[in-house]
GROMACS .gro file of C-alpha atoms in nm:
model
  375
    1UNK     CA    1   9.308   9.058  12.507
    2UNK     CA    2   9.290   9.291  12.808
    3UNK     CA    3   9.636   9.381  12.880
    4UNK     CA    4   9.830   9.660  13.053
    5UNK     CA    5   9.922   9.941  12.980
    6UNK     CA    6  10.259   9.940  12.777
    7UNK     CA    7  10.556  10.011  13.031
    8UNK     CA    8  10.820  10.202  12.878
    9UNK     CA    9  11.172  10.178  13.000
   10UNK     CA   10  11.419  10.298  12.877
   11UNK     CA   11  11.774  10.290  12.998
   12UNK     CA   12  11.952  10.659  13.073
   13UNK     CA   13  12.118  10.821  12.795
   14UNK     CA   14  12.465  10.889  12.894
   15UNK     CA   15  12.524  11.245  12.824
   16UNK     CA   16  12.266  11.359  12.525
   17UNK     CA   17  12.183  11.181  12.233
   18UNK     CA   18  12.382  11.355  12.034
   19UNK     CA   19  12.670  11.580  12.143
   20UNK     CA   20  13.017  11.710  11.923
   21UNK     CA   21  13.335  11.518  11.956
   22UNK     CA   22  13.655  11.628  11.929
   23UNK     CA   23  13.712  11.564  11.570
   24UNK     CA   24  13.397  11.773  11.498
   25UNK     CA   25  13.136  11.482  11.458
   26UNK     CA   26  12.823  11.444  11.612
   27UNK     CA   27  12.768  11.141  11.860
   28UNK     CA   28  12.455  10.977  11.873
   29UNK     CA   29  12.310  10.747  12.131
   30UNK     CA   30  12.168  10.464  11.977
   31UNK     CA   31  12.037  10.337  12.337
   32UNK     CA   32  11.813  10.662  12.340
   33UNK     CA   33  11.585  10.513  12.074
   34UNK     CA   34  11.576  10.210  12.178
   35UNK     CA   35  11.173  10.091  12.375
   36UNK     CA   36  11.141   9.837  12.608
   37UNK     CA   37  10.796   9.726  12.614
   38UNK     CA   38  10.624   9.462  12.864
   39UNK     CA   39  10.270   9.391  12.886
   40UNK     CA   40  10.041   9.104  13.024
   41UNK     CA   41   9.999   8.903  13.371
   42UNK     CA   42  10.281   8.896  13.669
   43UNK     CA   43  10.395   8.594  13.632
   44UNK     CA   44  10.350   8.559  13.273
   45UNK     CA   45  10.454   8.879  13.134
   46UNK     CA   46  10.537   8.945  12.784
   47UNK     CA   47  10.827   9.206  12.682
   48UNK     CA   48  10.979   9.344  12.333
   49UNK     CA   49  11.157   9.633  12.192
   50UNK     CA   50  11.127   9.857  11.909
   51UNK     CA   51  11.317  10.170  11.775
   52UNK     CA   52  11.189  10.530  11.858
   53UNK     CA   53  11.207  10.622  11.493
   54UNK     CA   54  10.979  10.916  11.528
   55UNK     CA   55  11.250  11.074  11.783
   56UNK     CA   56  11.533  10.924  11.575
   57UNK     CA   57  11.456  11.101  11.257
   58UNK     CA   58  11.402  11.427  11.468
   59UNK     CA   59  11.742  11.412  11.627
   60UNK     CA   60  11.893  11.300  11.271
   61UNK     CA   61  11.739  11.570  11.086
   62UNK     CA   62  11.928  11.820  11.317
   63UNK     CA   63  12.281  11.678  11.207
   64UNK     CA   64  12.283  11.507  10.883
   65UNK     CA   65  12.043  11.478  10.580
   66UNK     CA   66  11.778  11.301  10.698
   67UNK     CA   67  11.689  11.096  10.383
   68UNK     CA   68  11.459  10.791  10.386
   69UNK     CA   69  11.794  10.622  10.252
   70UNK     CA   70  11.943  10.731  10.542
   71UNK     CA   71  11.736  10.662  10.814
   72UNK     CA   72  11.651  10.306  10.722
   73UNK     CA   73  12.043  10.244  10.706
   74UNK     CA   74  12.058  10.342  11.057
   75UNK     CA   75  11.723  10.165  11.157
   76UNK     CA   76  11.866   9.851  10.954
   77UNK     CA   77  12.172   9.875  11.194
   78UNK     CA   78  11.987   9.881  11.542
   79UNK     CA   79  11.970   9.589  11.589
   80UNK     CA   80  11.973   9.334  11.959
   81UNK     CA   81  11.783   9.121  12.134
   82UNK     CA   82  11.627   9.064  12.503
   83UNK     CA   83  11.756   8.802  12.733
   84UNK     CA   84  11.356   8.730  12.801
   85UNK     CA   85  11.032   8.803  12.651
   86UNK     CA   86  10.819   8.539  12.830
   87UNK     CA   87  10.699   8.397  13.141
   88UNK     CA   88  10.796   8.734  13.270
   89UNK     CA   89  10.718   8.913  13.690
   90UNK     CA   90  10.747   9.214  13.774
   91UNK     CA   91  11.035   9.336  13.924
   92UNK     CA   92  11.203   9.061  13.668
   93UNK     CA   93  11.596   9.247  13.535
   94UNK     CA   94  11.593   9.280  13.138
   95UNK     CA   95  11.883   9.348  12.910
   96UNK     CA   96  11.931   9.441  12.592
   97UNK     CA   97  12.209   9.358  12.397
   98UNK     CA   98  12.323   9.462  12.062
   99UNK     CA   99  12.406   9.289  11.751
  100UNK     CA  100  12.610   9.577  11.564
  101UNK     CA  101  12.926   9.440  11.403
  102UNK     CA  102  13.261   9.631  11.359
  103UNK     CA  103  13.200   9.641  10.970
  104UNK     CA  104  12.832   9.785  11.020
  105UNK     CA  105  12.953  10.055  11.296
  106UNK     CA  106  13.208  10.196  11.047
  107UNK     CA  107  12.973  10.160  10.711
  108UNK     CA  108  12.736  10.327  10.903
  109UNK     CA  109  12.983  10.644  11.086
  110UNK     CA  110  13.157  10.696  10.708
  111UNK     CA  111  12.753  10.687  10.501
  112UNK     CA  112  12.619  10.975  10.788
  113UNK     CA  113  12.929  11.146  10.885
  114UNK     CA  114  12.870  11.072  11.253
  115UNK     CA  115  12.991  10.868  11.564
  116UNK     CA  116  12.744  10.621  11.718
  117UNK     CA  117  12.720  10.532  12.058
  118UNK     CA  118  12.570  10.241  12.240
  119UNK     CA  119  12.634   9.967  12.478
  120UNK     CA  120  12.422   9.709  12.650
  121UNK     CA  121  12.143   9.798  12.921
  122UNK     CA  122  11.938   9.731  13.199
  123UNK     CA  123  11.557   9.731  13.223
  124UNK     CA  124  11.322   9.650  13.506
  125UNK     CA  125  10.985   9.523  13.459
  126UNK     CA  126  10.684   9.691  13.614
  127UNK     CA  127  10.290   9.706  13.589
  128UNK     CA  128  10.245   9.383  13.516
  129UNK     CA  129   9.803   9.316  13.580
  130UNK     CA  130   9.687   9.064  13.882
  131UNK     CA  131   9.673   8.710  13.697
  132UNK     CA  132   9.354   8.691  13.909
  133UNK     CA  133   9.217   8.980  13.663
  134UNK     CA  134   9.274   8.726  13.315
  135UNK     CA  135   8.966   8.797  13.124
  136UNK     CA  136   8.900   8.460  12.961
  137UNK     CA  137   8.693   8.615  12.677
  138UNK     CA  138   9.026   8.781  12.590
  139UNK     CA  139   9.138   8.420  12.421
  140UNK     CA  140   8.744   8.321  12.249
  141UNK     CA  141   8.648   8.488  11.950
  142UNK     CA  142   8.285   8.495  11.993
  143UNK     CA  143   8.028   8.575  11.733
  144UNK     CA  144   7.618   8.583  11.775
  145UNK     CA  145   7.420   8.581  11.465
  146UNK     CA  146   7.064   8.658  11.419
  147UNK     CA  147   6.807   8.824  11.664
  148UNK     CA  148   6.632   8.731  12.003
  149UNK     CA  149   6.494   8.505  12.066
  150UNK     CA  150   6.619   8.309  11.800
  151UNK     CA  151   6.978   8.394  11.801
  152UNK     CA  152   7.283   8.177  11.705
  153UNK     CA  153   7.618   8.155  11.888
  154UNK     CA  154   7.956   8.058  11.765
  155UNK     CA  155   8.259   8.027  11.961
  156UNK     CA  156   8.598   7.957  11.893
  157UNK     CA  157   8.938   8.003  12.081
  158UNK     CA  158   9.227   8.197  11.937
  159UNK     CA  159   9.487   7.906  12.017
  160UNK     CA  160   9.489   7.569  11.808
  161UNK     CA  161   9.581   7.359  12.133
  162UNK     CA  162   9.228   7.478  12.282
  163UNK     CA  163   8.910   7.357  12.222
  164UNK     CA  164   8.561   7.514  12.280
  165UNK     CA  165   8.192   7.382  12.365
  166UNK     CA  166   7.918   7.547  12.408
  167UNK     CA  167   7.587   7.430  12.583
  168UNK     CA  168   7.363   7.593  12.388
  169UNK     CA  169   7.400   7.755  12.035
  170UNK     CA  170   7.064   7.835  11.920
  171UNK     CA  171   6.730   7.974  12.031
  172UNK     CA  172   6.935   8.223  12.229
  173UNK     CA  173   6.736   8.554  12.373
  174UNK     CA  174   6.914   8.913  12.522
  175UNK     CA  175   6.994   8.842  12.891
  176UNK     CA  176   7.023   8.441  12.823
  177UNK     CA  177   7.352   8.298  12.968
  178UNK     CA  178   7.522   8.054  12.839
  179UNK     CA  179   7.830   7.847  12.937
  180UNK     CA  180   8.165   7.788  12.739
  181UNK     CA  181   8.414   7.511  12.809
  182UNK     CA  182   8.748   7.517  12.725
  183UNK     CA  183   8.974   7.205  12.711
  184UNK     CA  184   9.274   7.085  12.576
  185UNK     CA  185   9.245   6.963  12.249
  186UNK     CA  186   9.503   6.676  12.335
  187UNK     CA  187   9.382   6.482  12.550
  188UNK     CA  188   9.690   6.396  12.686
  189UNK     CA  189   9.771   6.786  12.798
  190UNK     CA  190   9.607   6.919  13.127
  191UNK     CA  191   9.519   7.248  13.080
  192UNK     CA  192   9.767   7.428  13.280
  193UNK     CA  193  10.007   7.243  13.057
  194UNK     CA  194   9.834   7.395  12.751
  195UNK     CA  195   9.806   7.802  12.936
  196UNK     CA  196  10.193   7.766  12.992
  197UNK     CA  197  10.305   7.662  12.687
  198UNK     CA  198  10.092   7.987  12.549
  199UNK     CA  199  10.229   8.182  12.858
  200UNK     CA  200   9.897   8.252  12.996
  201UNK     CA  201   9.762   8.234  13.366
  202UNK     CA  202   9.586   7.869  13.406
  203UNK     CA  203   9.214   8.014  13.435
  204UNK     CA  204   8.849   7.819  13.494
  205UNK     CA  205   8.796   7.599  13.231
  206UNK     CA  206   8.424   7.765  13.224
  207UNK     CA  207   8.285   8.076  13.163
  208UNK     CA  208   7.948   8.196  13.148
  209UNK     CA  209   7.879   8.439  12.852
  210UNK     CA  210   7.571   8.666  12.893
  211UNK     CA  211   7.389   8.746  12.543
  212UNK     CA  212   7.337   9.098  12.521
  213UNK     CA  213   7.297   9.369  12.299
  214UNK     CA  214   7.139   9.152  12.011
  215UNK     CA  215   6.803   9.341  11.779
  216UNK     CA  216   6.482   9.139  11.862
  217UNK     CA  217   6.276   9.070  11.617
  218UNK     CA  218   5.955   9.318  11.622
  219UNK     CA  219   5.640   9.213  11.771
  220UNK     CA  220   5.401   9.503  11.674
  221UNK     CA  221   5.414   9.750  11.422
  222UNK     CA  222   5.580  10.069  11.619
  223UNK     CA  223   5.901   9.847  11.658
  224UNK     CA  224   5.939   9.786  11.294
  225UNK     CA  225   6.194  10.051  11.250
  226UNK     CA  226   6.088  10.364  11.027
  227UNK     CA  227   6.380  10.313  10.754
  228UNK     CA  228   6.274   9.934  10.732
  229UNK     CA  229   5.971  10.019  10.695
  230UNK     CA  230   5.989  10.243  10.391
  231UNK     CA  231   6.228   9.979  10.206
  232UNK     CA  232   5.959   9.767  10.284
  233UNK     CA  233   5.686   9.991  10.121
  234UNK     CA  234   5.913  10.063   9.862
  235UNK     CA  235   5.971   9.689   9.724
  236UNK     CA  236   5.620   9.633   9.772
  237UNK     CA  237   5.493   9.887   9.561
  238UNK     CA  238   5.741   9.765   9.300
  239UNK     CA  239   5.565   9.405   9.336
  240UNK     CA  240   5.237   9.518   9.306
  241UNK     CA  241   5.296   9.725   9.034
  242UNK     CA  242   5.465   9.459   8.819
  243UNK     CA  243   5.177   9.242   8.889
  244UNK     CA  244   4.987   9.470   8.673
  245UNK     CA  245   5.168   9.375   8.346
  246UNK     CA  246   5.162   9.133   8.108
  247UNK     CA  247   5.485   8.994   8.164
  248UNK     CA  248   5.400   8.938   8.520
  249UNK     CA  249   5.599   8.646   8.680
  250UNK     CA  250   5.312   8.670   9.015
  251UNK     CA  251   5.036   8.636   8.712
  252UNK     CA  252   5.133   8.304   8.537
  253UNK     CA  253   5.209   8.181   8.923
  254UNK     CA  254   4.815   8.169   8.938
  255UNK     CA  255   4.676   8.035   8.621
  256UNK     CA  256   4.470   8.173   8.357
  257UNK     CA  257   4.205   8.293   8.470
  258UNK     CA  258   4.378   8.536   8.770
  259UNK     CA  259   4.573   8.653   8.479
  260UNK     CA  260   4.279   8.780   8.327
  261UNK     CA  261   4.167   8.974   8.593
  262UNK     CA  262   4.467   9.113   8.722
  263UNK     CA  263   4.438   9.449   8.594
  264UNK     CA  264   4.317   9.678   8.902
  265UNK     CA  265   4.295  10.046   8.834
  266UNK     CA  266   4.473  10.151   9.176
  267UNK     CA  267   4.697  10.020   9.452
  268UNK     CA  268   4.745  10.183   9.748
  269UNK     CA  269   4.947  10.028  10.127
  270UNK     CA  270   4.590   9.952  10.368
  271UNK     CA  271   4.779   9.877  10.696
  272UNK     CA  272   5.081   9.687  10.853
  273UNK     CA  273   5.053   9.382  11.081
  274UNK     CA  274   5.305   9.158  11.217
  275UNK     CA  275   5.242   8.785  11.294
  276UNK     CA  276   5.456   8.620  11.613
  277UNK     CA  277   5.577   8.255  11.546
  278UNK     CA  278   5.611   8.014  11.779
  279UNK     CA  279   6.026   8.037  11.764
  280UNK     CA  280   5.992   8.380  11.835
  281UNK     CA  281   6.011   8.533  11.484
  282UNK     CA  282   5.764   8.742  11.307
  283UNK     CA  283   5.624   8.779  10.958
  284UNK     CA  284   5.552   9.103  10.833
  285UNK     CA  285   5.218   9.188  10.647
  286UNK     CA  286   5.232   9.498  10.405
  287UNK     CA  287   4.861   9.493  10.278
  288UNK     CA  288   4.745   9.667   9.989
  289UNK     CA  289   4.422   9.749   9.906
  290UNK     CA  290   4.315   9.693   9.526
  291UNK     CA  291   4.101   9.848   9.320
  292UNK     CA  292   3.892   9.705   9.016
  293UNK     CA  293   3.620   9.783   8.801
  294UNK     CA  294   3.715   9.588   8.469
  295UNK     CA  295   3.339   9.317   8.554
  296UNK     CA  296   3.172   9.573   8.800
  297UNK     CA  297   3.329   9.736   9.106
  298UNK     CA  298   3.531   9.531   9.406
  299UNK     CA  299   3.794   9.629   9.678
  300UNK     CA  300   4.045   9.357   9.763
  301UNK     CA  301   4.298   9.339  10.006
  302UNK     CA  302   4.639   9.189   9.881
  303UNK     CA  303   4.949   9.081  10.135
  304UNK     CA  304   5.340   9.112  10.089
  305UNK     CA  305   5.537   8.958  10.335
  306UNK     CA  306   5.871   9.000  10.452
  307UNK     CA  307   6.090   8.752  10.727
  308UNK     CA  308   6.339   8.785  11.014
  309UNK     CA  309   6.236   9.182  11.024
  310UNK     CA  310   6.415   9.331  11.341
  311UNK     CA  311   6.344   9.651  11.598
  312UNK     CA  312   6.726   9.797  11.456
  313UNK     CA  313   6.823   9.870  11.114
  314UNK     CA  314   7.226   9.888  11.238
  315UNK     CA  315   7.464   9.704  10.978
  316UNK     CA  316   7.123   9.683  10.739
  317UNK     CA  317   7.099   9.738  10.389
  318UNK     CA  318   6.825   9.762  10.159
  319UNK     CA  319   6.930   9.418  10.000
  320UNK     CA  320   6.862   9.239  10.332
  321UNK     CA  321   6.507   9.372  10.338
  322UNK     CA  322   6.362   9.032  10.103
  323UNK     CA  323   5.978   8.978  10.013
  324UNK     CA  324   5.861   8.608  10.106
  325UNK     CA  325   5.766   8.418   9.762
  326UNK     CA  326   5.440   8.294   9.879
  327UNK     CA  327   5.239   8.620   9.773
  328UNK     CA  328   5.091   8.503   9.433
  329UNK     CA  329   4.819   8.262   9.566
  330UNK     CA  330   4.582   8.571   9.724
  331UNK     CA  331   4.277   8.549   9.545
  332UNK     CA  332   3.903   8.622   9.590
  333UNK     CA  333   3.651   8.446   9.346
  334UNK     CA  334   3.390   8.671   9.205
  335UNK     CA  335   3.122   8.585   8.951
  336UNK     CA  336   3.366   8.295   8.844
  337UNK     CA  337   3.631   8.490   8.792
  338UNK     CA  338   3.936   8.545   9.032
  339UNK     CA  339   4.106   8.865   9.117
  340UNK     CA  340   4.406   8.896   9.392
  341UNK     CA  341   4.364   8.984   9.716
  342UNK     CA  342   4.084   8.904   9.978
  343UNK     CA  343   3.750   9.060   9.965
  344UNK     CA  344   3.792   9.212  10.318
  345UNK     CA  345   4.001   9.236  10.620
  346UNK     CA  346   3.729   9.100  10.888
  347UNK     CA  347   3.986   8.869  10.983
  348UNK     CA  348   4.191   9.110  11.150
  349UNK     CA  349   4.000   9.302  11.297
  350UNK     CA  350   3.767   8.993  11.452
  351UNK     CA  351   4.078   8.803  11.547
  352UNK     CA  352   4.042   8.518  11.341
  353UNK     CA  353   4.287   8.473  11.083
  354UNK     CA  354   4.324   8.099  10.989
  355UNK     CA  355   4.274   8.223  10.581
  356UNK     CA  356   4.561   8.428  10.598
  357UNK     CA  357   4.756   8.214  10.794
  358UNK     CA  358   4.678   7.903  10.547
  359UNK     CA  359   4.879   8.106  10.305
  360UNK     CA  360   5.190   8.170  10.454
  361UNK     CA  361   5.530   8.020  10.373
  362UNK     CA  362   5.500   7.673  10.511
  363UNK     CA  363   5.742   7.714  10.738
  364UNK     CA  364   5.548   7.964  10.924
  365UNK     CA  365   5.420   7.801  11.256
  366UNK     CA  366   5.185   8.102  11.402
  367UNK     CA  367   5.112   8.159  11.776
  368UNK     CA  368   4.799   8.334  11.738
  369UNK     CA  369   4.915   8.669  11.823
  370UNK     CA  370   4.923   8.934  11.593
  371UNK     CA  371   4.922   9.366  11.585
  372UNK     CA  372   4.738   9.526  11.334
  373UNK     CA  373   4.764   9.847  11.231
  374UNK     CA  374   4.649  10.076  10.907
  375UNK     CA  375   4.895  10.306  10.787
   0.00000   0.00000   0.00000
């Protein structure tokens, strides 16, 4: 929540906080350590105290033994109470009052060898904010998932009594604004009803929320970022590799006679291209060009494909970098026999590329538009 900035107030020590008496104890000021804090909206002001116990176990340590023992006795005795904490203006008269019995003031003199001071006080309240200024976002928790354009939205308010709606929560984009309404959840409470009983200022039950700062998901190859890229390479070499091996799970994927023919002498990454859909996502193409020579020499060219790959790499790690599981069903017939892969990349760079598309996860709905690029 925006709020002000803590006002401190605290009453005037009478004499010092610690000064000899006649008997040859110290006297301490318990009203020295005590903090008067307010913070919030005029009108509907919030206030507390708490002990100075920094400044309390400095003074101590300059009289008596400043134990832990010791000091949480005396902390354990300070104890009082406002005569308000809510609904507070400024210019509004606190006081403190204390709750120290007899029995506790003497415990406390004989345990530290000292005389304690202290006696109810006065505090004014000041620096309370404008209730005009009430940022509403200050009571939503608000939470965007995903990546523009196709970004998520989830909002919630930080008070049971409140509820939230949203008028749209999906296919959100950077710069998109949405709007959030707040009502009571009881329908039988207005809210004002509802911002008093939380001690709030009543506010506009909506507020427009502007999407920002969200990754996008890349378009063309420079956006894919340089450290996603080489997880990407990485865990594509590992795939390609295994498919090479007997105990390939890719291999059986295909049938028997792929199986046969898998074994290419060399691999190597050809290019990169990246695939729009028509929801604004992309699928990433890491294509590999194969070598064989087991019935007579041929070149394919064999795709891994990765989802939901964005322009950042914040909060990323190498676990959310996952290989679609479409990749197995590449192949290019030769002489009867099939090997994976395609037996050329015309598609791409003619601009036709209804084969490759006919292979991608079937969720995949493409727009036609497409960057290439070798690597």
């Amino acid at each position: 929540m925006k709020k002000s900035k803590a006002i401190l107030i605290i009453s005037a020590a009478i004499g010092a906080a610690a000064a000899f008496t006649g008997c040859g104890k110290q006297k301490v000021d318990l009203n020295s350590f005590i903090k008067i804090d307010s913070d919030g909206y005029d009108g509907y002001g919030n206030a507390s105290y708490s002990i100075d116990t920094e400044n309390l176990e400095t003074e101590l340590t300059s009289i008596v033994d400043a134990s832990s023992s010791n000091l949480q006795s005396l902390e354990n005795l300070m104890n009082g109470e406002l005569d308000k904490t809510e609904s507070l203006s400024n210019g509004d008269t606190l006081t403190f009052n204390w709750n120290i019995s007899e029995n506790q003031e003497k415990a406390i003199e004989d345990k530290l060898g000292i005389d304690i001071v202290y006696e109810s006080f006065e505090s004014t309240v000041e620096g309370l904010e404008d209730p005009a200024n009430f940022d509403v976002s200050s009571i939503l928790e608000i939470t965007t998932y995903g990546a523009s354009p196709t970004a998520t939205i989830e909002v919630n308010a930080i008070y049971e009594d409140l509820n939230v709606k949203v008028d749209k929560s999906k296919g959100l984009s950077n710069g998109e604004e949405v709007t959030i309404t707040i009502v009571p959840r009881e329908l039988d409470k207005t809210l004002e009803e509802v911002c008093a009983e939380y001690n709030i200022p009543a506010f506009d039950p909506e507020f427009k929320y502007t999407i920002d700062g969200l990754p996008n998901y890349v378009k063309t190859v420079d956006e894919i970022p340089e450290s996603v890229l080489s997880v990407m390479i990485e865990k594509s070499d590992k795939i390609i590799a295994d498919m090479q091996t007997d105990d390939s799970v890719e291999a059986d994927n295909c049938g028997k006679a792929l199986y046969e023919h898998k074994n290419y002498d060399s691999f190597k990454v050809h290019s990169i291209a990246v695939l729009e859909e028509e929801d604004g996502g992309s699928i990433v193409l890491v294509i590999y060009e194969l070598h064989f020579s087991v019935h007579g020499e041929l070149t394919t060219y064999y795709p891994i494909a990765f989802s939901d790959i964005k322009d950042s790499d914040e909060g990323l790690e190498s676990s959310d970098i996952r290989p679609s599981d479409w990749r197995a069903y590449t192949t290019t017939k030769m002489d009867n026999l099939l090997y994976y892969g395609y037996d050329s990349l015309d598609e791409f760079t003619n601009g036709t590329l209804d084969h490759w598309i006919n292979v991608l996860p079937y969720s995949y709905e493409p727009t036609g538009n497409y960057d290439y690029k070798e690597y």
